[in-house]
Amino acid sequence: MTPAQTCPQCGASMPADAPASLCPACLLSSALPTDPGATMLIAQPKPHALPQIGEVFGGYRIERELGRGGMGAVYAAEQLSSGRRVALKVLSHQLDSPDARARFLREGRLAASINHPNSVYVFGTEEIDDTPVIAMELIAGGTLQDRIQRYGPLPVGAAVDAVLQIIAGLEAAHSVGILHRDIKPANCFEDMDGTVKIGDFGLSISTAGRGDSMQTMDGTFLGTPAFCSPEQLRGEELNVRSDMYSVGVTLFYLLTGRTPFEGRNMVQQLANSLEKAAPSPLQYRPDMPQGLARIVLRCLNKQATERFGSYQELQQALLPYASIAPTPATLGLRFAAAAIDHFILSAASFVVPLFFVDSPMDVLNPKIIRSWGFFWLTLGMFVARHLYFGISEGVWGASIGKALVGLRVARLNRSAPGIPRALIRSVLLQALVIVEIFRYSTMDVTQITAWSYAWIVIQILFFLLFFVTARRQNGFAGLHDLWTGTRVIQKSAYQPRVAMAQTEDTVPATDGMRKIGPFHVIATLSATGTEEVLLGYDTRLLRKVWIRQTPSGSPPVSQVQRNIARPGRLRWLQGERGESESWDAYEAASGTPLTSIVAQRQPWRVVRHWLHDLAAELCAALHTASRPDTLTLDRVWITSEGRAKLLDFPAPGSVIVASEGAVTPQIFLNQVAIAALQGRMVALQEATALNMPVPLPIQARQTLLSLKSTTDLHGSVVQLRALTQLPAEVSRWRRFALLIGTVAPSLFLTVFMALGMSFYKGWAAKNPAFSAIRGCMMSYEDMLKNKQQPGLENIPVPVARAAMETYIAGTYGPIVRDPQQWDSPIGRSILPPPVRASVEKIVHGHPPPTPEDLQKAKALLQPLLDTHVAERTKELGFAGKHQTMDFVTASVLGVYLLVTAILSLFCAFAFRGGLMMRILSIAVVRDDGTDATRLRMLWRSLIAWSPILLLPVVIMFDAPLMQMAGDQDVIRIIGLIAMAVLSLALVLAAIATRGRGLHDRLAHTWLVPR
């Protein structure tokens, strides 16, 4: 139980969850600000002034005030020693105290420990005139709060883009054990190029044991109530989910221009934040996607455990709503999704009616099909069919089929279409199903006629009609898509960067260490001729630096390079040029030189991010005249976060590469790509002449091959950025889908046939007369052709034929004259219409035989009935000795698979791939990345289908083996089991191995995204 609290200002008792350690009366009397961006901070004032605009304050010239926060004021200033413009944060003299100073300096150290493109960079901390200051990166575009107040709420895509960048910066902070605790639009800064950076770590705490105590200020409440989580307001222990709540409020503010909880005063606002459920942003922004509103509300859940578990999970949820244009679903993928959905629905349509009839064969009875009960059942299944699409696509954006192939249905604002819109889509596309219901009610669908085939053609043409408008320009939209304002898009294939292994070495004691400027020298990283790169340590900010020592008299770093603040380059911190000193200090980037990494092949999913980083930096450097003089592989550094940086000097620890003259950025990027993908150092001339000799996705290969000839570097940046959003490889799931999609028709037909035979065998066993009639009619048809029957060699064929007519009329006449039996589904299924007509002709055209005539005919035909007719009757009832259901099913499956294998071989040779490869957007290339030839595709297919193709060989040696073993069933079963085990082993090996299966390894091929 929480002990009772008292207000430190008036001594009054307070509830245990009082948010600010002050009673409501003191809060109200303190005239707290109601601006949602204002930070609450109460302390005893001290009469001191801040720097004035235009004055020189220490080593800085104050230019203008940028803003004021809970800890002090921030100014745009020029650092006189370097000419660099910085944001100078000065501790407010009104808050000056030992605790405030400690917290202020701790802010600088915490922020300095984060080096990320989406985090404001700290250049240094110092004290000027006994006043602590922090020199930070100056962001030219202002804060997100400034933008909202100036222009109003952001477009949905822009708001999500901003929050995704905020998440990236916070995730970098969290990775080094820092919680921000004051996330709000006023602390999010937007650069001129659209980059958003999180800053103002004044309220941050370290959870990584960095040696700082959690500084607080007596009698103060720190935070911005409108953006604080309930647990932060209650003073509870915080974790990353608390910051995630603030991210949700920030997104709410960016989308609506207001915070979710507001009040006439701060006390009311605090009460609302603690007690009320968050309103949906749809109340203030009806046009925003509903899915995005659900994400915001999940972030704002009062229970921390109900929020997202990690920033990466939140990022994946937000990505579909970013401004990056979604990838339209190809017609092949849509066809695959439709095939899966309709397979599920067809199976349900086959099974459900069985629960409403006495026998499965009743579904073939025209009387039952045309009954009102069956009509309402069919209508109910029609409604359920559309509810399946309406609910799954309307609420979640994807049916089972679309979810399995990675598709989703979305409105133009990327939200789920909603149930009414999804129902309209489904009804439009399947309107002919209504006609099908009335067709079942008015026609005998059990009989296959010309109309049956024509109806299938009509359904196919009707389905294709909806896609006559599908064009790449409109996202392959069909008529039902255009009429309902929806599109089918692919789910984001975003994959995060792969972090490089990095060992974090401890910093030794700096006592007695050599110093260069303000930095202690820890070690020598590299030495080349007259230059050295040293590892230094900043004891004030507790971070490492790189110190590049150059020969005396070397020119200083240009002003342009000093002001570089791009993620693709190192930041210059400070330098010195004199008779005894010539050095420059840069940020120390954790990671590895590229020349060390290319000792092993790197996968495309990793290399594509490096190429985009380098291309973006080279493009920006061309516009600012800040490109390095030399472009060689030893000037590339890969950070531990998986980012590529371009250096102005050889990377520490790299293999030195001699410069080969002027190199264009495009050729340099091609050289980096080949070296990283092939796992070896590549000379410039080799990079110029070679193609891309590695297996890559088709689009990636085309983009890289075009690098050597293009002059539009910006276009290459755009293309490389797009490649980071596309699949980098064919996943195990997609390879499994390729296999299942190929054999699915065979499996489906086999299962359908097995169920049919099972029902048929059961019905035949219960109604043996129909099988017997069919057996007699088979022999009777032979007699009509004057064929002598076994056992009746001594009897003339006309006499035997007359005896068979008498036997059929006398034995089965009662069944033919009984409509209930004769017109039953079992009779119609076993006896085809011509046979039924012949039997009816015999029964109705032959006078009813007397018992004596029937007995004479039976005695005459007894040898035939006991042998040939009996065998044919058993075959019709699947009662043969060697024709067991299991063996028949396995044999049929083998035949279907053999046909599939032969078709696959044909498609592999004729089209260099089958239909499923096209549908799943998969291509086959050789080890060197070039397209696989027809002969290689044929060889690959032969290897893959070898267990099935061996089936004729097994059958060929079936008879000799059975004669040797004496047990035919055992030999057959052993052969089928052996083939099944071999096939299953190859399938599991193909799916389990990463990259490619055994058949691809033997054929020297790779599956890559098309």
Coordinates of N, CA and C in Angstrom, one line a residue, residues 295-458:
I295 N -4.1 2.2 -34.3 CA -2.8 2.2 -33.8 C -2.5 3.3 -32.8
V296 N -3.1 4.5 -33.1 CA -2.9 5.6 -32.1 C -3.6 5.3 -30.8
L297 N -4.8 4.7 -30.9 CA -5.5 4.3 -29.6 C -4.8 3.2 -28.8
R298 N -4.1 2.4 -29.5 CA -3.3 1.3 -28.8 C -2.2 1.9 -28.1
C299 N -1.5 2.9 -28.7 CA -0.4 3.6 -28.1 C -0.9 4.4 -26.8
L300 N -2.2 4.8 -26.9 CA -2.7 5.7 -25.8 C -3.5 4.8 -24.8
N301 N -3.3 3.5 -24.8 CA -4.0 2.7 -23.8 C -3.5 3.0 -22.4
K302 N -4.4 3.1 -21.5 CA -4.0 3.4 -20.1 C -3.1 2.3 -19.5
Q303 N -3.4 1.1 -19.9 CA -2.5 0.0 -19.4 C -1.3 -0.2 -20.3
A304 N -0.1 0.0 -19.7 CA 1.1 -0.1 -20.5 C 1.3 -1.4 -21.2
T305 N 0.8 -2.5 -20.6 CA 1.0 -3.8 -21.3 C 0.2 -4.0 -22.5
E306 N -0.8 -3.1 -22.7 CA -1.7 -3.2 -23.9 C -1.1 -2.4 -25.1
R307 N -0.1 -1.7 -24.9 CA 0.6 -0.9 -26.0 C 1.5 -1.9 -26.8
F308 N 2.1 -1.3 -27.8 CA 3.0 -2.1 -28.6 C 4.2 -2.5 -27.7
G309 N 4.7 -3.7 -28.0 CA 5.8 -4.3 -27.2 C 7.2 -3.7 -27.5
S310 N 7.3 -3.1 -28.7 CA 8.6 -2.6 -29.0 C 8.4 -1.5 -30.1
Y311 N 9.5 -0.7 -30.3 CA 9.4 0.3 -31.4 C 9.3 -0.4 -32.8
Q312 N 10.0 -1.5 -32.9 CA 10.0 -2.2 -34.2 C 8.5 -2.7 -34.5
E313 N 7.8 -3.2 -33.5 CA 6.4 -3.6 -33.7 C 5.6 -2.4 -34.1
L314 N 5.8 -1.3 -33.5 CA 5.0 -0.1 -33.8 C 5.4 0.4 -35.2
Q315 N 6.7 0.3 -35.6 CA 7.1 0.7 -36.9 C 6.4 -0.2 -38.0
Q316 N 6.4 -1.5 -37.8 CA 5.7 -2.4 -38.7 C 4.3 -2.0 -38.9
A317 N 3.6 -1.6 -37.8 CA 2.2 -1.3 -37.9 C 2.0 0.0 -38.7
L318 N 2.9 1.0 -38.5 CA 2.7 2.3 -39.2 C 3.2 2.3 -40.6
L319 N 4.0 1.4 -41.0 CA 4.6 1.4 -42.4 C 3.5 1.5 -43.5
P320 N 2.4 0.7 -43.4 CA 1.4 0.8 -44.5 C 0.8 2.2 -44.7
Y321 N 1.0 3.1 -43.7 CA 0.3 4.4 -43.9 C 1.4 5.5 -44.2
A322 N 2.6 5.1 -44.4 CA 3.6 6.1 -44.7 C 3.4 6.6 -46.2
S323 N 4.1 7.7 -46.5 CA 3.9 8.4 -47.8 C 4.5 7.6 -48.9
I324 N 5.3 6.6 -48.7 CA 5.8 5.8 -49.8 C 4.7 5.1 -50.5
A325 N 4.6 5.2 -51.8 CA 3.5 4.6 -52.5 C 3.5 3.1 -52.4
P326 N 2.3 2.5 -52.1 CA 2.3 1.1 -51.9 C 2.5 0.4 -53.3
T327 N 3.0 -0.8 -53.2 CA 3.3 -1.6 -54.4 C 2.0 -2.3 -54.8
P328 N 1.5 -2.0 -56.0 CA 0.2 -2.7 -56.4 C 0.4 -4.2 -56.6
A329 N -0.7 -4.9 -56.2 CA -0.6 -6.4 -56.4 C -0.7 -6.7 -57.8
T330 N 0.1 -7.6 -58.3 CA 0.1 -8.0 -59.7 C -1.1 -8.9 -59.9
L331 N -1.5 -9.1 -61.1 CA -2.7 -9.9 -61.4 C -2.4 -11.4 -61.1
G332 N -1.1 -11.8 -61.2 CA -0.8 -13.2 -60.9 C -1.0 -13.4 -59.4
L333 N -0.5 -12.5 -58.5 CA -0.7 -12.7 -57.1 C -2.2 -12.7 -56.7
R334 N -3.0 -11.8 -57.4 CA -4.4 -11.7 -57.1 C -5.1 -13.0 -57.5
F335 N -4.6 -13.6 -58.6 CA -5.2 -14.9 -59.1 C -4.9 -16.0 -58.1
A336 N -3.6 -16.0 -57.6 CA -3.3 -17.0 -56.6 C -4.1 -16.8 -55.3
A337 N -4.3 -15.6 -54.9 CA -5.1 -15.4 -53.7 C -6.6 -15.8 -53.9
A338 N -7.1 -15.5 -55.1 CA -8.5 -15.9 -55.4 C -8.6 -17.5 -55.5
A339 N -7.6 -18.1 -56.0 CA -7.6 -19.6 -56.1 C -7.7 -20.2 -54.7
I340 N -6.9 -19.6 -53.8 CA -6.9 -20.2 -52.4 C -8.2 -19.9 -51.7
D341 N -8.8 -18.7 -51.9 CA -10.1 -18.4 -51.3 C -11.2 -19.3 -51.8
H342 N -11.2 -19.5 -53.1 CA -12.2 -20.2 -53.7 C -12.1 -21.7 -53.5
F343 N -10.9 -22.2 -53.3 CA -10.7 -23.6 -52.9 C -11.3 -23.8 -51.5
I344 N -11.1 -22.8 -50.6 CA -11.6 -22.9 -49.2 C -13.2 -22.9 -49.3
L345 N -13.7 -22.0 -50.1 CA -15.1 -21.9 -50.2 C -15.8 -23.1 -50.9
S346 N -15.1 -23.6 -51.9 CA -15.6 -24.8 -52.6 C -15.6 -26.0 -51.7
A347 N -14.6 -26.1 -50.9 CA -14.6 -27.2 -50.0 C -15.7 -27.1 -49.0
A348 N -16.0 -25.9 -48.5 CA -17.1 -25.7 -47.6 C -18.4 -26.0 -48.3
S349 N -18.5 -25.5 -49.6 CA -19.8 -25.8 -50.3 C -20.0 -27.3 -50.6
F350 N -18.9 -28.0 -50.6 CA -19.1 -29.5 -50.8 C -19.5 -30.2 -49.5
V351 N -18.9 -29.7 -48.4 CA -19.1 -30.4 -47.1 C -20.4 -30.0 -46.4
V352 N -20.7 -28.7 -46.4 CA -21.9 -28.2 -45.7 C -23.2 -28.9 -46.0
P353 N -23.5 -29.1 -47.3 CA -24.8 -29.8 -47.7 C -24.9 -31.2 -47.1
L354 N -23.8 -31.8 -46.9 CA -23.8 -33.2 -46.4 C -24.4 -33.3 -45.0
F355 N -24.4 -32.2 -44.2 CA -25.0 -32.2 -42.9 C -26.5 -32.1 -43.0
F356 N -27.1 -31.8 -44.1 CA -28.5 -31.5 -44.2 C -29.2 -32.6 -45.1
V357 N -28.6 -33.7 -45.4 CA -29.2 -34.8 -46.2 C -28.9 -36.1 -45.5
D358 N -29.7 -37.1 -45.8 CA -29.5 -38.4 -45.2 C -28.3 -39.1 -45.8
S359 N -28.1 -38.9 -47.1 CA -27.0 -39.6 -47.8 C -26.3 -38.6 -48.7
P360 N -24.9 -38.7 -48.8 CA -24.2 -37.8 -49.6 C -24.7 -37.8 -51.1
M361 N -25.3 -39.0 -51.5 CA -25.8 -39.0 -52.9 C -27.0 -38.2 -53.1
D362 N -27.7 -37.8 -52.0 CA -28.9 -37.0 -52.1 C -28.6 -35.7 -52.8
V363 N -27.4 -35.2 -52.7 CA -27.1 -33.9 -53.3 C -27.1 -34.0 -54.8
L364 N -27.2 -35.2 -55.3 CA -27.3 -35.4 -56.8 C -28.7 -35.7 -57.2
N365 N -29.6 -35.8 -56.2 CA -31.0 -36.1 -56.6 C -31.7 -34.8 -57.0
P366 N -32.2 -34.8 -58.3 CA -32.8 -33.5 -58.8 C -34.0 -33.1 -57.9
K367 N -34.7 -34.0 -57.3 CA -35.9 -33.6 -56.5 C -35.4 -32.8 -55.3
I368 N -34.3 -33.3 -54.7 CA -33.8 -32.6 -53.5 C -33.2 -31.2 -53.9
I369 N -32.5 -31.2 -55.0 CA -31.8 -30.0 -55.4 C -32.9 -28.9 -55.7
R370 N -34.1 -29.3 -56.2 CA -35.1 -28.4 -56.6 C -36.1 -28.1 -55.5
S371 N -35.8 -28.6 -54.3 CA -36.7 -28.4 -53.2 C -36.4 -27.0 -52.6
W372 N -37.4 -26.5 -51.9 CA -37.3 -25.2 -51.2 C -36.2 -25.2 -50.1
G373 N -36.1 -26.3 -49.4 CA -35.1 -26.5 -48.4 C -33.7 -26.3 -48.9
F374 N -33.4 -27.0 -50.1 CA -32.1 -26.9 -50.7 C -31.9 -25.5 -51.2
F375 N -32.9 -24.8 -51.7 CA -32.8 -23.4 -52.2 C -32.4 -22.5 -51.1
W376 N -33.0 -22.6 -49.9 CA -32.6 -21.7 -48.8 C -31.2 -22.1 -48.3
L377 N -30.9 -23.3 -48.4 CA -29.5 -23.7 -48.0 C -28.5 -23.1 -48.9
T378 N -28.8 -23.2 -50.2 CA -27.9 -22.6 -51.2 C -27.8 -21.0 -51.0
L379 N -28.9 -20.4 -50.8 CA -29.0 -19.0 -50.6 C -28.2 -18.6 -49.3
G380 N -28.3 -19.4 -48.3 CA -27.5 -19.1 -47.0 C -26.0 -19.3 -47.3
M381 N -25.6 -20.2 -48.1 CA -24.2 -20.4 -48.4 C -23.7 -19.2 -49.3
F382 N -24.6 -18.7 -50.1 CA -24.3 -17.5 -50.9 C -24.0 -16.3 -50.0
V383 N -24.9 -16.1 -49.0 CA -24.7 -15.0 -48.1 C -23.4 -15.2 -47.3
A384 N -23.2 -16.5 -46.8 CA -22.0 -16.7 -46.0 C -20.7 -16.5 -46.9
R385 N -20.8 -16.8 -48.2 CA -19.7 -16.6 -49.1 C -19.3 -15.1 -49.1
H386 N -20.3 -14.3 -49.2 CA -20.0 -12.9 -49.3 C -19.6 -12.3 -47.9
L387 N -20.2 -12.8 -46.9 CA -19.8 -12.4 -45.6 C -18.3 -12.7 -45.3
Y388 N -17.9 -13.8 -45.8 CA -16.5 -14.2 -45.7 C -15.6 -13.1 -46.2
F389 N -15.9 -12.6 -47.4 CA -15.1 -11.5 -48.0 C -15.4 -10.2 -47.3
G390 N -16.7 -10.0 -47.0 CA -17.0 -8.7 -46.5 C -16.4 -8.4 -45.1
I391 N -16.4 -9.5 -44.3 CA -15.8 -9.3 -42.9 C -14.3 -9.3 -42.9
S392 N -13.7 -10.3 -43.6 CA -12.3 -10.5 -43.6 C -11.6 -9.3 -44.3
E393 N -12.1 -8.9 -45.5 CA -11.5 -7.8 -46.2 C -11.9 -6.4 -45.6
G394 N -13.2 -6.4 -45.2 CA -13.7 -5.1 -44.7 C -13.0 -4.7 -43.3
V395 N -12.8 -5.7 -42.5 CA -12.3 -5.3 -41.1 C -10.7 -5.4 -41.1
W396 N -10.2 -6.5 -41.6 CA -8.7 -6.7 -41.6 C -8.0 -6.4 -42.9
G397 N -8.7 -6.2 -43.9 CA -8.1 -5.9 -45.2 C -7.6 -7.0 -46.0
A398 N -7.8 -8.3 -45.5 CA -7.4 -9.4 -46.3 C -8.1 -10.6 -45.9
S399 N -8.5 -11.4 -47.0 CA -9.1 -12.7 -46.7 C -7.9 -13.7 -46.5
I400 N -8.2 -14.9 -46.3 CA -7.2 -15.9 -46.0 C -6.2 -16.0 -47.2
G401 N -6.8 -16.1 -48.4 CA -6.0 -16.2 -49.6 C -5.0 -15.0 -49.7
K402 N -5.6 -13.8 -49.6 CA -4.8 -12.6 -49.7 C -3.7 -12.5 -48.6
A403 N -4.1 -12.9 -47.4 CA -3.1 -12.9 -46.3 C -1.9 -13.8 -46.6
L404 N -2.2 -15.0 -47.2 CA -1.2 -16.0 -47.4 C -0.2 -15.5 -48.5
V405 N -0.7 -14.8 -49.5 CA 0.3 -14.3 -50.5 C 0.7 -12.9 -50.3
G406 N 0.4 -12.3 -49.1 CA 0.9 -11.0 -48.8 C 0.2 -9.9 -49.4
L407 N -1.1 -9.9 -49.6 CA -1.9 -8.8 -50.2 C -2.9 -8.3 -49.2
R408 N -3.3 -7.1 -49.4 CA -4.4 -6.5 -48.6 C -5.2 -5.6 -49.5
V409 N -6.5 -5.5 -49.2 CA -7.4 -4.6 -49.8 C -7.5 -3.3 -49.0
A410 N -7.4 -2.2 -49.7 CA -7.4 -0.9 -49.0 C -8.1 0.1 -49.8
R411 N -8.7 1.1 -49.1 CA -9.2 2.3 -49.8 C -8.0 3.1 -50.2
L412 N -8.4 4.2 -50.9 CA -7.3 5.1 -51.5 C -6.5 5.7 -50.4
N413 N -7.1 5.9 -49.2 CA -6.3 6.4 -48.0 C -5.6 5.3 -47.2
R414 N -5.6 4.1 -47.8 CA -4.9 2.9 -47.2 C -5.6 2.3 -46.0
S415 N -6.8 2.7 -45.7 CA -7.5 2.1 -44.6 C -8.2 0.9 -45.1
A416 N -8.6 0.0 -44.2 CA -9.4 -1.1 -44.6 C -10.7 -0.6 -45.2
P417 N -11.3 -1.3 -46.2 CA -12.5 -0.8 -46.9 C -13.7 -0.7 -46.1
G418 N -13.8 -1.5 -45.0 CA -15.1 -1.5 -44.3 C -16.0 -2.6 -44.8
I419 N -16.9 -3.1 -44.0 CA -17.7 -4.2 -44.4 C -18.6 -3.9 -45.5
P420 N -19.4 -2.7 -45.5 CA -20.3 -2.5 -46.7 C -19.5 -2.4 -48.0
R421 N -18.4 -1.7 -48.0 CA -17.7 -1.6 -49.3 C -17.1 -2.9 -49.7
A422 N -16.6 -3.7 -48.8 CA -16.1 -5.0 -49.1 C -17.2 -6.0 -49.6
L423 N -18.4 -5.8 -49.1 CA -19.5 -6.7 -49.5 C -19.9 -6.3 -51.0
I424 N -19.9 -5.0 -51.3 CA -20.2 -4.6 -52.7 C -19.1 -5.1 -53.6
R425 N -17.8 -5.1 -53.2 CA -16.8 -5.6 -54.1 C -17.1 -7.1 -54.4
S426 N -17.4 -7.8 -53.3 CA -17.6 -9.3 -53.5 C -18.8 -9.6 -54.4
V427 N -20.0 -8.8 -54.1 CA -21.2 -9.1 -54.9 C -21.0 -8.7 -56.3
L428 N -20.3 -7.7 -56.6 CA -20.0 -7.3 -58.0 C -19.2 -8.4 -58.7
L429 N -18.2 -8.9 -58.1 CA -17.3 -9.8 -58.7 C -18.0 -11.2 -58.9
Q430 N -18.9 -11.5 -58.0 CA -19.5 -12.9 -58.0 C -21.0 -12.8 -58.2
A431 N -21.4 -11.8 -59.1 CA -22.9 -11.6 -59.3 C -23.5 -12.9 -60.0
L432 N -22.7 -13.6 -60.8 CA -23.3 -14.8 -61.4 C -23.6 -15.9 -60.5
V433 N -23.1 -15.8 -59.2 CA -23.5 -16.9 -58.3 C -25.0 -16.8 -58.0
I434 N -25.6 -15.7 -58.1 CA -27.0 -15.6 -58.0 C -27.7 -16.4 -59.1
V435 N -27.2 -16.3 -60.3 CA -27.8 -17.0 -61.4 C -27.6 -18.5 -61.1
E436 N -26.4 -18.9 -60.5 CA -26.1 -20.3 -60.2 C -27.2 -20.9 -59.3
I437 N -27.6 -20.0 -58.3 CA -28.7 -20.5 -57.4 C -29.9 -20.9 -58.1
F438 N -30.4 -20.1 -59.0 CA -31.6 -20.4 -59.8 C -31.4 -21.5 -60.8
R439 N -30.1 -21.6 -61.3 CA -29.8 -22.7 -62.2 C -29.9 -24.0 -61.5
Y440 N -29.5 -24.1 -60.2 CA -29.6 -25.4 -59.5 C -31.1 -25.7 -59.2
S441 N -31.9 -24.6 -59.1 CA -33.3 -24.8 -58.8 C -34.2 -25.2 -60.0
T442 N -33.7 -24.9 -61.2 CA -34.5 -25.1 -62.4 C -34.0 -26.2 -63.4
M443 N -32.7 -26.5 -63.2 CA -32.1 -27.4 -64.2 C -31.5 -28.7 -63.5
D444 N -31.4 -29.7 -64.2 CA -30.8 -30.9 -63.7 C -29.3 -30.8 -63.9
V445 N -28.6 -30.3 -62.8 CA -27.2 -30.1 -62.9 C -26.4 -31.4 -62.8
T446 N -27.1 -32.5 -62.5 CA -26.3 -33.8 -62.4 C -26.0 -34.3 -63.8
Q447 N -26.6 -33.8 -64.8 CA -26.3 -34.2 -66.2 C -25.4 -33.2 -66.8
I448 N -24.3 -33.8 -67.4 CA -23.3 -32.9 -68.1 C -23.8 -32.8 -69.6
T449 N -24.1 -31.5 -69.9 CA -24.6 -31.2 -71.2 C -23.7 -30.1 -71.8
A450 N -24.1 -29.7 -73.1 CA -23.3 -28.6 -73.7 C -23.5 -27.3 -72.9
W451 N -24.7 -27.1 -72.3 CA -24.9 -25.9 -71.5 C -24.0 -25.9 -70.3
S452 N -23.6 -27.0 -69.8 CA -22.7 -27.1 -68.6 C -21.4 -26.5 -69.0
Y453 N -20.8 -26.8 -70.1 CA -19.6 -26.3 -70.6 C -19.7 -24.8 -70.9
A454 N -20.8 -24.4 -71.6 CA -21.1 -23.0 -71.9 C -21.1 -22.2 -70.7
W455 N -21.7 -22.7 -69.6 CA -21.9 -21.9 -68.4 C -20.5 -21.7 -67.8
I456 N -19.6 -22.6 -67.8 CA -18.2 -22.4 -67.3 C -17.5 -21.3 -68.1
V457 N -17.7 -21.3 -69.4 CA -17.1 -20.3 -70.3 C -17.6 -18.9 -69.9
I458 N -18.9 -18.9 -69.7 CA -19.6 -17.6 -69.4 C -19.0 -17.1 -68.0

